[in-house]
Short mmCIF file of C-alpha atoms (C1' of nucleotides) in Angstrom, two decimals:
data_model
loop_
_atom_site.label_atom_id
_atom_site.label_comp_id
_atom_site.label_asym_id
_atom_site.label_seq_id
_atom_site.Cartn_x
_atom_site.Cartn_y
_atom_site.Cartn_z
CA MET A 1 0.00 0.00 0.00
CA ASP A 2 1.31 3.39 -0.98
CA ASN A 3 0.44 6.94 -1.85
CA SER A 4 2.15 10.09 -3.05
CA LEU A 5 2.94 11.43 0.40
CA VAL A 6 4.51 8.17 1.50
CA ARG A 7 6.49 7.97 -1.71
CA LYS A 8 7.69 11.50 -1.41
CA LEU A 9 8.77 11.22 2.21
CA SER A 10 10.44 7.90 1.41
CA SER A 11 12.67 9.67 -1.06
CA PHE A 12 14.18 11.36 1.98
CA GLY A 13 14.65 8.15 3.92
CA PRO A 14 13.02 4.80 4.63
CA LEU A 15 9.93 4.89 6.85
CA ALA A 16 9.04 2.45 9.58
CA ASP A 17 5.80 0.53 9.12
CA ASP A 18 3.89 2.38 11.82
CA ASP A 19 4.97 5.78 10.49
CA ARG A 20 3.87 4.68 7.06
CA ARG A 21 0.57 3.52 8.44
CA LEU A 22 -0.04 6.82 10.17
CA LEU A 23 0.55 8.65 6.91
CA LEU A 24 -1.78 6.33 5.04
CA ASP A 25 -4.48 6.89 7.65
CA LEU A 26 -4.32 10.60 7.06
CA THR A 27 -4.98 10.34 3.42
CA SER A 28 -8.31 8.66 3.56
CA ASN A 29 -11.30 10.77 2.64
CA PRO A 30 -9.92 13.36 0.27
CA ARG A 31 -12.06 16.24 -0.97
CA SER A 32 -12.45 16.74 -4.71
CA LEU A 33 -11.97 20.15 -6.27
CA ARG A 34 -12.65 21.27 -9.80
CA SER A 35 -9.97 22.86 -11.91
CA HIS A 36 -9.06 26.45 -11.04
CA ALA A 37 -10.61 26.31 -7.59
CA HIS A 38 -9.13 28.29 -4.72
CA ILE A 39 -7.32 26.13 -2.21
CA ARG A 40 -6.00 29.01 -0.12
CA VAL A 41 -6.55 32.72 -0.49
CA GLU A 42 -4.09 35.40 0.55
CA GLY A 43 -5.10 36.86 3.90
CA GLU A 44 -7.00 33.87 5.24
CA ALA A 45 -5.96 32.14 8.46
CA PRO A 46 -5.83 28.37 7.97
CA ASP A 47 -6.45 26.10 10.93
CA THR A 48 -5.54 22.86 9.20
CA VAL A 49 -2.64 21.64 7.13
CA ARG A 50 -3.81 21.02 3.61
CA LEU A 51 -2.24 18.38 1.41
CA ILE A 52 -2.57 17.77 -2.33
CA SER A 53 -3.36 14.11 -2.84
CA GLN A 54 -4.09 14.27 -6.56
CA GLY A 55 -3.80 16.86 -9.30
CA PHE A 56 -1.83 20.03 -9.86
CA ALA A 57 -1.93 23.39 -8.13
CA CYS A 58 0.06 26.61 -8.03
CA ARG A 59 1.07 29.19 -5.45
CA TYR A 60 0.93 32.77 -6.62
CA LYS A 61 0.90 36.38 -5.62
CA TYR A 62 -0.48 39.43 -7.37
CA VAL A 63 1.45 42.66 -7.67
CA GLU A 64 0.06 46.17 -7.69
CA THR A 65 -0.06 46.31 -11.51
CA GLY A 66 -2.44 43.36 -11.61
CA GLU A 67 0.18 40.94 -12.92
CA ARG A 68 0.68 37.79 -11.00
CA GLN A 69 3.75 35.77 -10.24
CA ILE A 70 3.41 32.05 -9.77
CA VAL A 71 5.97 31.11 -7.13
CA GLY A 72 5.63 27.36 -7.21
CA TYR A 73 3.74 24.33 -8.43
CA LEU A 74 2.26 21.69 -6.18
CA VAL A 75 1.91 18.07 -7.16
CA ALA A 76 0.49 15.05 -5.34
CA GLY A 77 2.19 14.65 -1.96
CA ASP A 78 2.91 18.35 -1.50
CA PHE A 79 1.77 20.37 1.49
CA CYS A 80 0.02 23.67 0.85
CA ASP A 81 0.92 25.16 4.18
CA LEU A 82 2.78 24.10 7.25
CA HIS A 83 1.81 27.37 8.93
CA VAL A 84 -0.50 26.11 11.59
CA PHE A 85 0.26 27.26 15.16
CA VAL A 86 2.67 29.80 13.78
CA LEU A 87 1.68 32.22 11.02
CA LYS A 88 -1.53 34.15 11.34
CA THR A 89 -2.39 34.53 7.68
CA MET A 90 -1.48 33.34 4.22
CA ASP A 91 0.80 35.74 2.36
CA HIS A 92 -0.08 34.17 -1.00
CA SER A 93 -2.84 32.16 -2.66
CA ILE A 94 -3.08 28.62 -4.00
CA ASP A 95 -5.33 27.46 -6.85
CA THR A 96 -5.83 24.11 -8.49
CA LEU A 97 -4.73 23.79 -12.11
CA SER A 98 -6.60 20.57 -12.78
CA PRO A 99 -9.35 18.60 -11.09
CA SER A 100 -7.68 17.69 -7.82
CA LYS A 101 -8.11 16.08 -4.46
CA VAL A 102 -7.01 17.69 -1.25
CA ILE A 103 -6.90 16.49 2.33
CA ASP A 104 -7.29 18.61 5.43
CA ILE A 105 -5.14 17.39 8.25
CA PRO A 106 -6.46 18.68 11.57
CA THR A 107 -3.94 20.19 13.93
CA LYS A 108 -4.40 17.23 16.29
CA ARG A 109 -3.08 14.85 13.64
CA VAL A 110 -0.23 17.18 12.82
CA LEU A 111 0.83 17.04 16.45
CA GLU A 112 0.75 13.26 16.32
CA MET A 113 3.05 13.34 13.34
CA ILE A 114 5.49 15.73 14.93
CA GLU A 115 5.74 13.53 17.99
CA ARG A 116 7.30 10.80 15.89
CA PRO A 117 10.91 11.75 15.32
CA ALA A 118 11.15 10.18 11.87
CA LEU A 119 8.05 11.96 10.65
CA ALA A 120 9.06 15.24 12.25
CA ARG A 121 12.34 15.04 10.38
CA ALA A 122 10.58 14.12 7.17
CA LEU A 123 8.29 17.14 7.46
CA TRP A 124 11.23 19.36 8.21
CA TRP A 125 13.01 17.95 5.18
CA SER A 126 9.96 18.63 3.05
CA ALA A 127 9.88 22.27 4.16
CA LEU A 128 13.60 22.70 3.52
CA VAL A 129 13.26 21.24 0.05
CA ASP A 130 10.38 23.60 -0.71
CA GLU A 131 12.67 26.43 0.23
CA ALA A 132 15.47 25.07 -1.95
CA ILE A 133 13.08 24.89 -4.88
CA LEU A 134 12.17 28.50 -4.34
CA ARG A 135 15.84 29.48 -4.37
CA GLU A 136 16.31 27.62 -7.59
CA TRP A 137 13.35 29.41 -9.18
CA LEU A 138 14.89 32.72 -8.21
CA VAL A 139 18.17 31.68 -9.82
CA ASN A 140 16.23 30.57 -12.87
CA VAL A 141 14.28 33.80 -13.31
CA GLY A 142 17.21 35.99 -12.35
CA GLN A 143 19.86 34.46 -14.56
CA ARG A 144 18.54 32.41 -17.46
CA ASN A 145 16.89 33.31 -20.75
CA ALA A 146 13.40 32.26 -21.69
CA ALA A 147 14.13 28.89 -23.29
CA LYS A 148 16.44 27.82 -20.48
CA ARG A 149 13.99 28.88 -17.80
CA ILE A 150 11.24 26.81 -19.28
CA ALA A 151 13.52 23.86 -19.88
CA HIS A 152 14.71 24.03 -16.29
CA LEU A 153 11.15 24.09 -15.01
CA PHE A 154 10.28 21.06 -17.10
CA CYS A 155 13.25 19.16 -15.71
CA GLU A 156 12.21 20.00 -12.18
CA ILE A 157 8.60 18.98 -12.61
CA TYR A 158 9.67 15.75 -14.26
CA MET A 159 11.89 14.87 -11.31
CA ARG A 160 9.23 15.75 -8.79
CA LEU A 161 6.61 13.68 -10.56
CA ARG A 162 8.98 10.74 -10.78
CA ARG A 163 9.59 11.00 -7.09
CA VAL A 164 5.92 10.34 -6.38
CA GLY A 165 5.56 7.74 -9.10
CA LEU A 166 3.57 9.87 -11.54
CA ALA A 167 6.01 9.92 -14.44
CA ASP A 168 7.70 6.66 -15.20
CA ALA A 169 8.40 7.75 -18.75
CA PRO A 170 9.55 11.24 -19.69
CA GLN A 171 6.09 11.94 -20.95
CA PHE A 172 3.32 13.11 -18.69
CA HIS A 173 0.21 15.17 -18.19
CA LEU A 174 1.13 18.79 -17.42
CA PRO A 175 -1.96 20.98 -17.19
CA LEU A 176 -0.28 24.34 -17.75
CA THR A 177 -1.23 26.96 -20.29
CA GLN A 178 1.41 29.14 -21.87
CA ILE A 179 -0.05 31.99 -19.84
CA GLU A 180 0.63 30.12 -16.63
CA LEU A 181 4.13 29.31 -17.79
CA ALA A 182 4.60 33.00 -18.50
CA ASP A 183 3.38 33.95 -15.02
CA SER A 184 5.82 31.47 -13.49
CA MET A 185 8.88 32.51 -15.37
CA GLY A 186 8.46 36.27 -15.40
CA LEU A 187 7.85 36.32 -19.17
CA SER A 188 5.06 37.34 -21.51
CA ALA A 189 2.84 34.65 -22.98
CA VAL A 190 3.92 35.60 -26.50
CA HIS A 191 7.54 35.12 -25.63
CA VAL A 192 6.86 31.80 -23.93
CA ASN A 193 5.24 30.68 -27.13
CA ARG A 194 8.34 31.49 -29.15
CA ALA A 195 10.65 29.93 -26.58
CA LEU A 196 8.62 26.73 -26.69
CA GLN A 197 8.90 26.70 -30.46
CA SER A 198 12.63 26.92 -30.18
CA LEU A 199 12.72 24.01 -27.70
CA ARG A 200 10.60 22.01 -30.13
CA GLU A 201 12.75 22.91 -33.11
CA ASP A 202 15.79 21.75 -31.20
CA GLY A 203 14.14 18.37 -30.75
CA LEU A 204 14.09 18.66 -26.98
CA ILE A 205 10.39 18.43 -26.19
CA THR A 206 6.88 18.28 -27.49
CA PHE A 207 4.14 20.02 -25.53
CA LYS A 208 0.62 19.80 -26.81
CA SER A 209 -2.81 19.29 -25.29
CA LYS A 210 -1.39 19.58 -21.77
CA ARG A 211 0.97 16.73 -22.45
CA LEU A 212 4.70 17.21 -22.12
CA GLU A 213 7.11 14.83 -23.72
CA ILE A 214 10.80 15.18 -23.04
CA LEU A 215 12.53 13.88 -26.14
CA ASP A 216 16.11 14.23 -24.97
CA SER A 217 16.30 14.63 -21.23
CA GLU A 218 20.08 14.63 -21.21
CA ARG A 219 20.32 17.60 -23.55
CA LEU A 220 17.41 19.37 -21.89
CA ARG A 221 19.14 19.14 -18.56
CA GLU A 222 22.42 20.29 -19.94
CA MET A 223 21.12 23.27 -21.89
CA SER A 224 19.10 24.49 -18.91
CA GLY A 225 21.82 23.93 -16.33
CA PHE A 226 19.55 21.66 -14.35
CA ASN A 227 21.25 19.95 -11.43
CA PRO A 228 18.82 17.97 -9.28
CA SER A 229 20.89 18.18 -6.11
CA TYR A 230 18.71 20.98 -4.76
CA LEU A 231 15.85 18.50 -4.52
CA HIS A 232 17.83 16.63 -1.87
CA MET A 233 16.67 13.18 -2.86
CA GLN A 234 18.83 11.19 -0.54
CA HIS A 235 17.32 7.86 -1.47
CA GLY A 236 15.93 6.57 -4.71
CA ASP A 237 17.11 7.46 -8.16
CA GLN A 238 18.66 10.78 -9.03
CA GLY A 239 17.03 10.83 -12.37
CA ALA A 240 18.78 9.35 -15.37
CA PRO A 241 16.07 7.46 -17.24
CA MET B 1 19.73 42.37 28.33
CA ASP B 2 19.09 41.81 24.69
CA ASN B 3 20.55 40.83 21.36
CA SER B 4 19.52 40.57 17.75
CA LEU B 5 18.23 37.04 17.95
CA VAL B 6 16.08 37.81 20.98
CA ARG B 7 14.76 40.94 19.34
CA LYS B 8 13.96 39.16 16.14
CA LEU B 9 12.17 36.26 17.78
CA SER B 10 10.31 38.71 20.01
CA SER B 11 8.83 40.31 16.92
CA PHE B 12 6.98 37.03 16.51
CA GLY B 13 5.73 36.92 20.07
CA PRO B 14 6.79 37.67 23.64
CA LEU B 15 9.36 35.33 25.15
CA ALA B 16 9.39 33.97 28.68
CA ASP B 17 12.39 34.89 30.80
CA ASP B 18 13.95 31.44 30.76
CA ASP B 19 13.56 31.13 26.99
CA ARG B 20 15.18 34.49 26.62
CA ARG B 21 17.97 33.45 28.92
CA LEU B 22 18.63 30.31 26.92
CA LEU B 23 18.92 32.37 23.75
CA LEU B 24 21.28 34.81 25.41
CA ASP B 25 23.44 31.94 26.62
CA LEU B 26 23.87 30.73 23.08
CA THR B 27 25.20 33.95 21.83
CA SER B 28 28.23 34.24 24.01
CA ASN B 29 31.55 33.67 22.35
CA PRO B 30 30.99 34.70 18.74
CA ARG B 31 33.66 34.16 16.12
CA SER B 32 34.85 37.16 14.09
CA LEU B 33 35.09 36.97 10.33
CA ARG B 34 36.57 39.45 7.91
CA SER B 35 34.59 40.84 5.05
CA HIS B 36 33.97 38.48 2.11
CA ALA B 37 34.76 35.37 4.09
CA HIS B 38 33.01 32.09 3.36
CA ILE B 39 30.47 31.14 6.00
CA ARG B 40 29.13 28.13 4.15
CA VAL B 41 30.18 26.61 0.86
CA GLU B 42 27.89 24.74 -1.51
CA GLY B 43 28.37 21.01 -1.07
CA GLU B 44 29.62 21.02 2.51
CA ALA B 45 27.75 19.17 5.24
CA PRO B 46 27.27 21.40 8.28
CA ASP B 47 27.01 19.80 11.70
CA THR B 48 26.08 22.95 13.58
CA VAL B 49 23.53 25.68 13.14
CA ARG B 50 25.29 28.91 12.35
CA LEU B 51 23.89 32.26 13.38
CA ILE B 52 24.89 35.77 12.30
CA SER B 53 25.31 37.85 15.42
CA GLN B 54 26.78 40.94 13.77
CA GLY B 55 27.34 42.12 10.22
CA PHE B 56 25.93 41.37 6.81
CA ALA B 57 26.08 38.25 4.67
CA CYS B 58 24.49 36.89 1.51
CA ARG B 59 23.33 33.54 0.23
CA TYR B 60 24.12 32.85 -3.39
CA LYS B 61 24.38 30.27 -6.10
CA TYR B 62 26.42 30.18 -9.27
CA VAL B 63 25.00 29.13 -12.61
CA GLU B 64 26.79 27.33 -15.41
CA THR B 65 27.66 30.59 -17.21
CA GLY B 66 29.66 31.77 -14.21
CA GLU B 67 27.08 34.37 -13.20
CA ARG B 68 25.84 34.26 -9.68
CA GLN B 69 22.46 34.91 -8.20
CA ILE B 70 22.25 36.23 -4.68
CA VAL B 71 19.12 34.67 -3.18
CA GLY B 72 19.02 36.48 0.13
CA TYR B 73 20.73 38.74 2.60
CA LEU B 74 21.41 37.86 6.21
CA VAL B 75 21.53 40.38 9.01
CA ALA B 76 22.16 40.04 12.71
CA GLY B 77 19.81 37.49 14.24
CA ASP B 78 19.45 35.42 11.08
CA PHE B 79 20.22 31.72 10.87
CA CYS B 80 22.44 30.52 8.05
CA ASP B 81 21.08 27.02 8.03
CA LEU B 82 18.53 25.06 9.96
CA HIS B 83 19.55 21.94 8.06
CA VAL B 84 21.10 19.91 10.81
CA PHE B 85 19.79 16.38 11.25
CA VAL B 86 18.04 16.66 7.92
CA LEU B 87 19.84 17.81 4.79
CA LYS B 88 23.13 16.23 3.89
CA THR B 89 24.72 19.14 2.09
CA MET B 90 24.38 22.84 1.41
CA ASP B 91 22.83 23.59 -1.97
CA HIS B 92 24.16 27.15 -1.93
CA SER B 93 26.93 29.22 -0.37
CA ILE B 94 27.01 32.03 2.17
CA ASP B 95 29.62 34.81 2.36
CA THR B 96 30.04 37.75 4.66
CA LEU B 97 29.64 41.19 3.11
CA SER B 98 31.21 43.08 5.99
CA PRO B 99 33.31 42.20 9.00
CA SER B 100 30.92 39.98 10.93
CA LYS B 101 30.47 37.77 13.93
CA VAL B 102 28.96 34.33 13.74
CA ILE B 103 28.01 31.79 16.36
CA ASP B 104 28.03 28.04 15.96
CA ILE B 105 25.23 26.39 17.84
CA PRO B 106 26.02 22.72 18.44
CA THR B 107 23.26 20.24 17.69
CA LYS B 108 22.88 19.54 21.41
CA ARG B 109 21.86 23.13 22.04
CA VAL B 110 19.52 23.08 19.08
CA LEU B 111 17.76 20.11 20.60
CA GLU B 112 17.41 22.00 23.87
CA MET B 113 15.78 24.85 22.02
CA ILE B 114 13.38 22.61 20.16
CA GLU B 115 12.26 21.01 23.39
CA ARG B 116 10.84 24.30 24.52
CA PRO B 117 7.55 24.81 22.73
CA ALA B 118 7.82 28.58 22.54
CA LEU B 119 11.29 28.43 21.04
CA ALA B 120 10.38 25.62 18.69
CA ARG B 121 7.53 27.74 17.37
CA ALA B 122 9.78 30.76 17.10
CA LEU B 123 12.30 28.81 15.05
CA TRP B 124 9.56 27.45 12.86
CA TRP B 125 8.27 30.98 12.41
CA SER B 126 11.73 32.16 11.47
CA ALA B 127 12.02 29.46 8.80
CA LEU B 128 8.58 30.26 7.40
CA VAL B 129 9.43 33.94 7.19
CA ASP B 130 12.66 33.14 5.38
CA GLU B 131 10.59 31.26 2.85
CA ALA B 132 8.13 34.14 2.52
CA ILE B 133 11.03 36.50 1.85
CA LEU B 134 12.23 34.20 -0.89
CA ARG B 135 8.78 34.20 -2.48
CA GLU B 136 8.74 37.96 -2.39
CA TRP B 137 12.15 38.13 -4.07
CA LEU B 138 10.84 35.91 -6.84
CA VAL B 139 7.84 38.21 -7.30
CA ASN B 140 10.20 41.14 -7.31
CA VAL B 141 12.58 39.78 -9.93
CA GLY B 142 9.78 38.26 -12.00
CA GLN B 143 7.46 41.24 -12.17
CA ARG B 144 9.08 44.56 -11.40
CA ASN B 145 11.41 46.83 -13.34
CA ALA B 146 14.88 47.73 -12.17
CA ALA B 147 14.09 50.80 -10.08
CA LYS B 148 11.17 49.14 -8.33
CA ARG B 149 13.15 45.99 -7.58
CA ILE B 150 15.88 47.94 -5.90
CA ALA B 151 13.42 50.14 -4.03
CA HIS B 152 11.59 47.05 -2.81
CA LEU B 153 14.80 45.48 -1.60
CA PHE B 154 15.71 48.64 0.28
CA CYS B 155 12.32 48.68 1.98
CA GLU B 156 12.74 45.07 3.02
CA ILE B 157 16.21 45.52 4.44
CA TYR B 158 15.10 48.61 6.29
CA MET B 159 12.25 46.71 7.95
CA ARG B 160 14.46 43.78 8.84
CA LEU B 161 17.10 46.00 10.37
CA ARG B 162 14.48 47.87 12.38
CA ARG B 163 13.19 44.59 13.67
CA VAL B 164 16.53 43.85 15.29
CA GLY B 165 17.12 47.41 16.42
CA LEU B 166 19.79 48.28 13.87
CA ALA B 167 18.00 51.08 12.03
CA ASP B 168 16.12 53.49 14.22
CA ALA B 169 16.27 56.17 11.54
CA PRO B 170 15.77 55.45 7.84
CA GLN B 171 19.47 55.81 7.37
CA PHE B 172 21.88 52.98 7.89
CA HIS B 173 25.03 51.18 6.93
CA LEU B 174 24.41 48.91 3.93
CA PRO B 175 27.63 47.30 2.73
CA LEU B 176 26.52 46.41 -0.80
CA THR B 177 28.26 47.27 -4.03
CA GLN B 178 26.25 47.92 -7.17
CA ILE B 179 27.59 44.62 -8.46
CA GLU B 180 26.09 42.80 -5.51
CA LEU B 181 22.80 44.62 -6.02
CA ALA B 182 22.92 43.52 -9.65
CA ASP B 183 23.55 39.90 -8.67
CA SER B 184 20.57 40.03 -6.31
CA MET B 185 18.09 41.56 -8.65
CA GLY B 186 18.96 39.75 -11.88
CA LEU B 187 20.28 42.93 -13.50
CA SER B 188 23.57 44.16 -14.91
CA ALA B 189 25.69 46.44 -12.77
CA VAL B 190 25.44 49.18 -15.39
CA HIS B 191 21.69 49.12 -15.26
CA VAL B 192 21.64 49.11 -11.46
CA ASN B 193 23.72 52.24 -11.60
CA ARG B 194 21.18 53.98 -13.82
CA ALA B 195 18.24 52.77 -11.77
CA LEU B 196 19.88 54.13 -8.61
CA GLN B 197 20.35 57.47 -10.34
CA SER B 198 16.68 57.55 -11.12
CA LEU B 199 15.77 56.79 -7.50
CA ARG B 200 18.07 59.61 -6.41
CA GLU B 201 16.67 62.06 -8.95
CA ASP B 202 13.20 61.29 -7.68
CA GLY B 203 14.31 62.29 -4.21
CA LEU B 204 13.67 58.84 -2.78
CA ILE B 205 17.09 57.84 -1.50
CA THR B 206 20.74 58.62 -1.24
CA PHE B 207 23.23 55.78 -1.36
CA LYS B 208 26.91 56.57 -1.04
CA SER B 209 29.88 55.05 0.73
CA LYS B 210 27.83 52.02 1.78
CA ARG B 211 25.32 54.25 3.52
CA LEU B 212 21.68 54.18 2.50
CA GLU B 213 19.36 57.01 3.40
CA ILE B 214 15.69 56.67 2.66
CA LEU B 215 14.44 60.20 2.07
CA ASP B 216 10.78 59.43 1.58
CA SER B 217 9.89 55.99 2.87
CA GLU B 218 6.21 56.44 2.15
CA ARG B 219 6.78 57.09 -1.54
CA LEU B 220 9.51 54.47 -1.77
CA ARG B 221 7.13 51.87 -0.42
CA GLU B 222 4.34 52.92 -2.69
CA MET B 223 6.34 53.07 -5.92
CA SER B 224 7.87 49.64 -5.25
CA GLY B 225 4.63 48.00 -4.16
CA PHE B 226 6.21 47.05 -0.84
CA ASN B 227 3.77 45.52 1.62
CA PRO B 228 5.48 44.28 4.79
CA SER B 229 2.86 41.69 5.63
CA TYR B 230 5.05 38.92 4.20
CA LEU B 231 7.49 39.53 7.04
CA HIS B 232 4.81 38.35 9.47
CA MET B 233 5.75 40.70 12.27
CA GLN B 234 2.94 39.86 14.57
CA HIS B 235 4.19 42.05 17.38
CA GLY B 236 6.02 45.32 17.37
CA ASP B 237 5.69 48.05 14.81
CA GLN B 238 4.75 47.44 11.22
CA GLY B 239 6.98 50.15 10.04
CA ALA B 240 5.64 53.66 9.52
CA PRO B 241 8.27 55.95 11.02
"C1'" DC C 1 -22.62 24.86 -33.66
"C1'" DG C 2 -20.88 28.70 -31.40
"C1'" DG C 3 -18.13 30.95 -28.27
"C1'" DA C 4 -14.48 31.26 -25.08
"C1'" DA C 5 -9.92 30.37 -24.13
"C1'" DC C 6 -5.63 29.46 -25.70
"C1'" DT C 7 -1.90 29.47 -29.36
"C1'" DT C 8 0.44 31.41 -33.07
"C1'" DT C 9 2.28 35.07 -36.09
"C1'" DG C 10 3.89 39.74 -37.38
"C1'" DA C 11 5.53 44.27 -36.55
"C1'" DG C 12 7.22 47.86 -33.87
"C1'" DT C 13 9.19 49.33 -29.38
"C1'" DC C 14 11.67 49.40 -25.10
"C1'" DA C 15 14.06 47.90 -20.96
"C1'" DC C 16 18.00 46.08 -20.19
"C1'" DT C 17 22.48 44.24 -21.94
"C1'" DT C 18 27.23 44.41 -23.57
"C1'" DC C 19 31.35 46.64 -24.54
"C1'" DA C 20 34.40 50.14 -23.72
"C1'" DA C 21 36.29 54.00 -21.71
"C1'" DT C 22 36.77 57.23 -17.95
"C1'" DC C 23 36.62 58.74 -13.32
"C1'" DG C 24 37.25 58.48 -8.36
"C1'" DG C 25 38.53 56.71 -4.05
"C1'" DT C 26 41.58 53.94 -1.33
"C1'" DG C 27 45.21 51.13 0.09
"C1'" DT C 28 50.08 50.03 -0.44
"C1'" DG C 29 54.84 49.81 -1.32
"C1'" DG C 30 58.81 52.42 -2.52
"C1'" DC D 1 54.28 61.43 0.60
"C1'" DC D 2 53.76 60.25 -3.94
"C1'" DA D 3 52.86 56.75 -7.65
"C1'" DC D 4 50.76 52.99 -8.93
"C1'" DA D 5 47.23 49.62 -8.87
"C1'" DC D 6 42.81 48.13 -8.05
"C1'" DC D 7 38.11 48.17 -7.46
"C1'" DG D 8 33.88 50.21 -7.91
"C1'" DA D 9 30.97 53.97 -9.96
"C1'" DT D 10 29.73 56.41 -13.91
"C1'" DT D 11 28.96 57.56 -18.78
"C1'" DG D 12 28.15 56.71 -23.76
"C1'" DA D 13 26.89 54.07 -27.64
"C1'" DA D 14 25.14 50.23 -29.92
"C1'" DG D 15 22.77 45.76 -29.81
"C1'" DT D 16 19.15 42.49 -28.41
"C1'" DG D 17 15.97 39.71 -25.77
"C1'" DA D 18 11.74 40.27 -24.40
"C1'" DC D 19 7.48 43.23 -24.49
"C1'" DT D 20 3.17 45.20 -26.39
"C1'" DC D 21 -0.38 45.45 -29.58
"C1'" DA D 22 -3.08 43.42 -32.82
"C1'" DA D 23 -5.00 40.01 -35.60
"C1'" DA D 24 -5.68 35.38 -37.10
"C1'" DG D 25 -5.72 30.52 -36.27
"C1'" DT D 26 -6.81 26.53 -33.31
"C1'" DT D 27 -8.74 23.73 -29.70
"C1'" DC D 28 -11.89 22.78 -26.39
"C1'" DC D 29 -16.35 22.35 -24.53
"C1'" DG D 30 -21.15 23.17 -23.35
#
DNA sequence: CGGAACTTTGAGTCACTTCAATCGGTGTGG
DNA sequence: CCACACCGATTGAAGTGACTCAAAGTTCCG
């Protein structure tokens, strides 16, 4: 028996059976959300920890001009917020990008998790990796051109999906529009379109009907400067297909 | 009795006397570092938690082209790494930017801190705020033009220095070169220079000999879209001078 | 079938880059 | 105490990656 959360936390280190069982217990009874539903809204004060159990979502923030910046994607096994007990309000929002399932973990259960050293460490690891991903996005947007940014993002998502068992082959469902890609990478949608064309012309990817295929993952990684070490996958494969 | 760490954690919530005492105990015996010394190097495996007790430092990462992206600044009271027990290696480096003092907190002491609920929450808060700052940097670099990015950064640093009692007036020591500003904001040094000129011409700041003066903090905040809520300062002032 | 949302293309513009030179301050060794 | 060297700040000029605007094409879906 297995699910995305268990798989993800296992990529940090092996879990004992009872820890695994506790995690599996949590994930019963998910709530279904349609595409483009609000999971969290900036300013609200969550009193549970919310977990994505299926689907895709994104974190984002609006700026004064009305533009938005997507600051991260969430896939199955990712926590929306580990704020409970600590931060009063959300400083950003989270929306689904596809029909999804989410689980609300009541604070009581979170405490149970934290009391188990292995799970406490695994949660801490998960938070540190989220932060490392954010750093890498900043590097990406700050230093790379459009094609490289997008290529780097694709490499990252591929690795993260593999980690939870959702992308055995370098070919997977990726429910992003070019507009959403633009909002993630600090680019205009028009320019994203042209950058994608160039990646296609170079034989690196195809991306059509929300389906991404990585044709040459070695070259994609190299041209984008992708180095998966920031994902801190201490166990399991480091990615070569 | 007081120090930067205590002040910073107090901006999250009041501390009991014994918690405060424990924090003060930690901060005896700092180690002095010259300017531009390495605090942490990408790839190393820290076995302590390192804390900046005086001075300025920056986190950064190099990309394949040899450019670097600075992904954050550290001021007195900031932790370099809360990785211990969890992450094997550093995925980025940290250098001082001025003569500084750092403190190594052995894992034993970290455990003592975590055993106290109030301190555990305060550390968790500190980590969550670091992540929020990173998100805001991504928004900044992804969505704003050069002058606004720099203005936003100045607002942030001002708030963070106030929080630890290092900037009573909107005028303080800021040991950054234009090159470092460029590396932070994803800009060229030449363009940073011109953006600074425009901020000066608009009567918003002066910045000379590593000294920043904010002439009109209200307008600086407004033009850069700075909203301090992401710093989650639940106690203490929210910033208007 | 029709409309909305997304993708693609073209043309013109602009923010930011690169290259290159100069200027200024500061530390150092003779 | 001066001369040199070095680093950072500044300026100018030319190039370009990415943007905006606008229109047309395509896909999706009720």
